[in-house]
Amino acid sequence: MSLYYETAPYLSSSGNSASLKFRLFESTNEQNKSSPKQIYALAIEAASWSPVLAEVIESSQLFDLERKVGYIVQYSFPKLALLLTHDLLLTKRGISAPASHVLRQAVERHKARLNAEFVKARLRRGCSTNDQLRETLKREAEHPMTADGTSVNDGLNSGASFHPRWVRVNTCKTAMKVQLDTTFKDFAQVQGLQDLASSTTKAFHIDKHIPNLIALAPSTEITKSPAYASGLLILQDKASCFPAYLLDPSPAHGDIVDACAAPGNKTTHLAAILQEKPQSQQASNKTCTIHACERDTTRAAVLQNMTILASGPHQSIKIHAGQDFLHINPHISPWNTVTSLLLDPSCSGSGIIGRDDDSSPPLKVTLPRRHANAIPAPTASKGKKRKRKPDISAPPALSIPLTPSPKPLPPTQPILKDLTTRLASLQSFQLRLVLHAFTFPLAQRIVYSTCSIHARENEHVVVKALGSEVARKKGWRVLKREEQIEGMKTWGIRGLEGAARDVVDELLAAKEKGLGFDVEEIAEACIRCEKRTREATQGFFVAGFVREEGFGGIGGEVQGAPEDGDRGHQGPSSSTVEMDEAAEEKEEEEQEEEEEWEGFGE
């Protein structure tokens, strides 16, 4: 029951502008029994369902029927009732509390009534399933209506609230035409995403940037289709498809490393791209292995299951469970034959749709209203003997623990300071990954990506990597826009020139020699996605690096013993903040699961 008591205080901002993530992960009450991730997940889920749950609780008259219980818990009862009703109606496990607990019994006594009111609330919104209701609530939250029935966002960013369900056709096992003729045979094709948003029938839109990518209406229940269950279709946001597509691997080029691979969407996308390459690019006497590294063994198990389900019989994907990419020696087998690397490290996740990041407003929750007479003080029981009126200054004798007092929130000012510190740590870790990838002796192509909107994790990392000694020594430069594959070359949203210039100025001030940066060229080479726009992507960043001829590759660099400073992982340049191993471990453990886990884990 402690989970509910510890989550309840976070269902209001208490007049503080801090986001839920900051309040939980940066100023957590050390006396809490539940982990911050458990509290965060329950608070986010309950808040998203709260408009319906509050309506259900009010309609069921729960407060009137449980007046004594409500009196004991006092003003926390609406929050606790919201959390308990959420778990009762919307989770398989039900309420996580002992069966004898008074609060659990108080809610479960009215399960039939609550469930009936929930069904009525769902049908009133025109939804036949809970999945449809979830999407409806998401749209209502992102596109609130005024009293006259118009959207408060009208004229501000038309189409910004629409986010489709992106589905990648897995060409390791099927083809686009086959799926159009089978899974989507009853769907109508529309030309634009806005047409899809306004369609009242089954519809799909074929993406113009990424091959074999389809957009569906958010309410489409594709996860119940046989094609999804057998791995022919993979749920993957459009922006998440950019890294593998930009890397553009070929079987003839050599082995590939996916450095932070779980849950496997990008790994299987790499395999699908290789599968589609013309036979002329596939050397008959040579095999191409995708090395998928995942240092967390639990996540590696999910990665293993996904690759087994999604990859074709001829694909060679080797899972390296428990392998930390930074601890790889690139000069020994099997790493000394790697020619391409995909780096998608832990990040702030600030670009993910629905993510309550550090710059977001406080959590919005609709609490059930408690009427003035809903929870009166208990009255004296009737009987022959006249009893003394209850002393309302103390609660009646009922074994319900009182709600713990929430820990006072810190003032607003430290939030910005903490965000800066956190981004600096993340940037240091991300930069170490890129610099370590630069040391692979046969590497010719690297793609770096994040689901972050912060320049410190994006353009700053790219420029600092290009300005490093290892980049200049081994001939690494940015993959220019005109050199990118067609779908990425024509993508309109590019990097932030001002952010790139800031780091160039910083490196020049540090008297770094021989930079010769073209800031405009770097910004044009970087690719950005923005959330809540007409492109209907999450916030995302991706950039590529290529190696100049004569600096490595087959015949370009002597294999064998590493040069000085190349063994093990390469640290960042002196202009960056070094993050020790313990801090790096803690930072990665605190990262929430990203949008990719919507796929086979759903």
mmCIF file of N, CA and C in Angstrom, residues 181-224:
data_model
loop_
_atom_site.group_PDB
_atom_site.id
_atom_site.type_symbol
_atom_site.label_atom_id
_atom_site.label_comp_id
_atom_site.label_asym_id
_atom_site.label_seq_id
_atom_site.Cartn_x
_atom_site.Cartn_y
_atom_site.Cartn_z
ATOM 1 N N ASP A 181 -1.522 -5.962 -49.737
ATOM 2 C CA ASP A 181 -2.514 -6.887 -50.295
ATOM 3 C C ASP A 181 -3.163 -7.770 -49.238
ATOM 4 N N THR A 182 -2.604 -7.803 -48.037
ATOM 5 C CA THR A 182 -3.141 -8.686 -46.993
ATOM 6 C C THR A 182 -3.597 -7.892 -45.765
ATOM 7 N N THR A 183 -2.649 -7.483 -44.939
ATOM 8 C CA THR A 183 -2.989 -6.794 -43.685
ATOM 9 C C THR A 183 -3.783 -5.520 -43.924
ATOM 10 N N PHE A 184 -3.421 -4.775 -44.969
ATOM 11 C CA PHE A 184 -4.044 -3.473 -45.204
ATOM 12 C C PHE A 184 -4.971 -3.469 -46.423
ATOM 13 N N LYS A 185 -5.463 -4.622 -46.795
ATOM 14 C CA LYS A 185 -6.299 -4.698 -47.995
ATOM 15 C C LYS A 185 -7.615 -3.948 -47.834
ATOM 16 N N ASP A 186 -8.110 -3.811 -46.595
ATOM 17 C CA ASP A 186 -9.367 -3.097 -46.356
ATOM 18 C C ASP A 186 -9.138 -1.633 -45.988
ATOM 19 N N PHE A 187 -7.901 -1.172 -46.074
ATOM 20 C CA PHE A 187 -7.569 0.206 -45.731
ATOM 21 C C PHE A 187 -7.527 1.058 -46.998
ATOM 22 N N ALA A 188 -7.857 2.321 -46.846
ATOM 23 C CA ALA A 188 -7.767 3.265 -47.962
ATOM 24 C C ALA A 188 -6.471 4.064 -47.836
ATOM 25 N N GLN A 189 -5.759 4.240 -48.948
ATOM 26 C CA GLN A 189 -4.527 5.013 -48.917
ATOM 27 C C GLN A 189 -4.842 6.499 -49.036
ATOM 28 N N VAL A 190 -4.220 7.318 -48.184
ATOM 29 C CA VAL A 190 -4.382 8.774 -48.237
ATOM 30 C C VAL A 190 -3.024 9.388 -48.571
ATOM 31 N N GLN A 191 -3.059 10.586 -49.141
ATOM 32 C CA GLN A 191 -1.835 11.198 -49.643
ATOM 33 C C GLN A 191 -1.042 11.943 -48.580
ATOM 34 N N GLY A 192 -1.723 12.441 -47.553
ATOM 35 C CA GLY A 192 -1.023 13.219 -46.536
ATOM 36 C C GLY A 192 -1.398 12.795 -45.135
ATOM 37 N N LEU A 193 -0.551 13.158 -44.167
ATOM 38 C CA LEU A 193 -0.821 12.805 -42.777
ATOM 39 C C LEU A 193 -2.077 13.485 -42.259
ATOM 40 N N GLN A 194 -2.337 14.709 -42.721
ATOM 41 C CA GLN A 194 -3.532 15.412 -42.267
ATOM 42 C C GLN A 194 -4.797 14.730 -42.802
ATOM 43 N N ASP A 195 -4.692 14.149 -44.001
ATOM 44 C CA ASP A 195 -5.817 13.363 -44.525
ATOM 45 C C ASP A 195 -6.068 12.147 -43.637
ATOM 46 N N LEU A 196 -4.978 11.577 -43.141
ATOM 47 C CA LEU A 196 -5.106 10.432 -42.243
ATOM 48 C C LEU A 196 -5.754 10.846 -40.925
ATOM 49 N N ALA A 197 -5.398 12.021 -40.444
ATOM 50 C CA ALA A 197 -5.953 12.500 -39.174
ATOM 51 C C ALA A 197 -7.443 12.751 -39.258
ATOM 52 N N SER A 198 -7.912 13.181 -40.431
ATOM 53 C CA SER A 198 -9.328 13.524 -40.577
ATOM 54 C C SER A 198 -10.169 12.371 -41.118
ATOM 55 N N SER A 199 -9.524 11.246 -41.451
ATOM 56 C CA SER A 199 -10.254 10.126 -42.031
ATOM 57 C C SER A 199 -11.118 9.440 -40.978
ATOM 58 N N THR A 200 -12.321 9.065 -41.364
ATOM 59 C CA THR A 200 -13.239 8.353 -40.456
ATOM 60 C C THR A 200 -13.257 6.853 -40.736
ATOM 61 N N THR A 201 -12.481 6.396 -41.709
ATOM 62 C CA THR A 201 -12.421 4.973 -42.047
ATOM 63 C C THR A 201 -10.998 4.468 -41.871
ATOM 64 N N LYS A 202 -10.816 3.167 -42.058
ATOM 65 C CA LYS A 202 -9.466 2.607 -42.007
ATOM 66 C C LYS A 202 -8.636 3.211 -43.127
ATOM 67 N N ALA A 203 -7.482 3.756 -42.770
ATOM 68 C CA ALA A 203 -6.656 4.439 -43.770
ATOM 69 C C ALA A 203 -5.185 4.286 -43.411
ATOM 70 N N PHE A 204 -4.316 4.452 -44.418
ATOM 71 C CA PHE A 204 -2.876 4.438 -44.196
ATOM 72 C C PHE A 204 -2.211 5.451 -45.115
ATOM 73 N N HIS A 205 -1.031 5.882 -44.722
ATOM 74 C CA HIS A 205 -0.227 6.813 -45.509
ATOM 75 C C HIS A 205 1.178 6.248 -45.639
ATOM 76 N N ILE A 206 1.693 6.146 -46.859
ATOM 77 C CA ILE A 206 3.047 5.650 -47.092
ATOM 78 C C ILE A 206 4.017 6.826 -46.992
ATOM 79 N N ASP A 207 5.013 6.678 -46.140
ATOM 80 C CA ASP A 207 5.941 7.778 -45.885
ATOM 81 C C ASP A 207 6.807 8.067 -47.109
ATOM 82 N N LYS A 208 7.141 9.339 -47.284
ATOM 83 C CA LYS A 208 7.913 9.768 -48.453
ATOM 84 C C LYS A 208 9.412 9.835 -48.183
ATOM 85 N N HIS A 209 9.824 9.671 -46.922
ATOM 86 C CA HIS A 209 11.249 9.770 -46.598
ATOM 87 C C HIS A 209 11.889 8.409 -46.328
ATOM 88 N N ILE A 210 11.203 7.557 -45.577
ATOM 89 C CA ILE A 210 11.750 6.252 -45.174
ATOM 90 C C ILE A 210 11.042 5.143 -45.943
ATOM 91 N N PRO A 211 11.755 4.319 -46.688
ATOM 92 C CA PRO A 211 11.110 3.203 -47.398
ATOM 93 C C PRO A 211 10.443 2.227 -46.424
ATOM 94 N N ASN A 212 9.340 1.664 -46.851
ATOM 95 C CA ASN A 212 8.630 0.602 -46.112
ATOM 96 C C ASN A 212 8.078 1.078 -44.768
ATOM 97 N N LEU A 213 7.762 2.356 -44.678
ATOM 98 C CA LEU A 213 7.201 2.911 -43.450
ATOM 99 C C LEU A 213 5.785 3.407 -43.724
ATOM 100 N N ILE A 214 4.856 3.034 -42.833
ATOM 101 C CA ILE A 214 3.439 3.358 -43.000
ATOM 102 C C ILE A 214 2.948 4.081 -41.750
ATOM 103 N N ALA A 215 2.096 5.082 -41.950
ATOM 104 C CA ALA A 215 1.443 5.779 -40.843
ATOM 105 C C ALA A 215 -0.016 5.352 -40.780
ATOM 106 N N LEU A 216 -0.484 5.033 -39.570
ATOM 107 C CA LEU A 216 -1.876 4.653 -39.341
ATOM 108 C C LEU A 216 -2.484 5.603 -38.322
ATOM 109 N N ALA A 217 -3.792 5.648 -38.267
ATOM 110 C CA ALA A 217 -4.471 6.428 -37.236
ATOM 111 C C ALA A 217 -4.101 5.870 -35.861
ATOM 112 N N PRO A 218 -3.990 6.724 -34.841
ATOM 113 C CA PRO A 218 -3.566 6.253 -33.515
ATOM 114 C C PRO A 218 -4.445 5.154 -32.938
ATOM 115 N N SER A 219 -5.722 5.146 -33.306
ATOM 116 C CA SER A 219 -6.642 4.162 -32.738
ATOM 117 C C SER A 219 -6.600 2.812 -33.443
ATOM 118 N N THR A 220 -5.828 2.688 -34.523
ATOM 119 C CA THR A 220 -5.752 1.423 -35.261
ATOM 120 C C THR A 220 -5.106 0.344 -34.388
ATOM 121 N N GLU A 221 -5.785 -0.776 -34.222
ATOM 122 C CA GLU A 221 -5.307 -1.848 -33.340
ATOM 123 C C GLU A 221 -4.453 -2.842 -34.126
ATOM 124 N N ILE A 222 -3.329 -2.361 -34.604
ATOM 125 C CA ILE A 222 -2.460 -3.203 -35.425
ATOM 126 C C ILE A 222 -1.785 -4.288 -34.591
ATOM 127 N N THR A 223 -1.648 -4.075 -33.271
ATOM 128 C CA THR A 223 -0.958 -5.067 -32.429
ATOM 129 C C THR A 223 -1.722 -6.375 -32.304
ATOM 130 N N LYS A 224 -2.995 -6.373 -32.703
ATOM 131 C CA LYS A 224 -3.782 -7.608 -32.633
ATOM 132 C C LYS A 224 -3.786 -8.367 -33.959
#
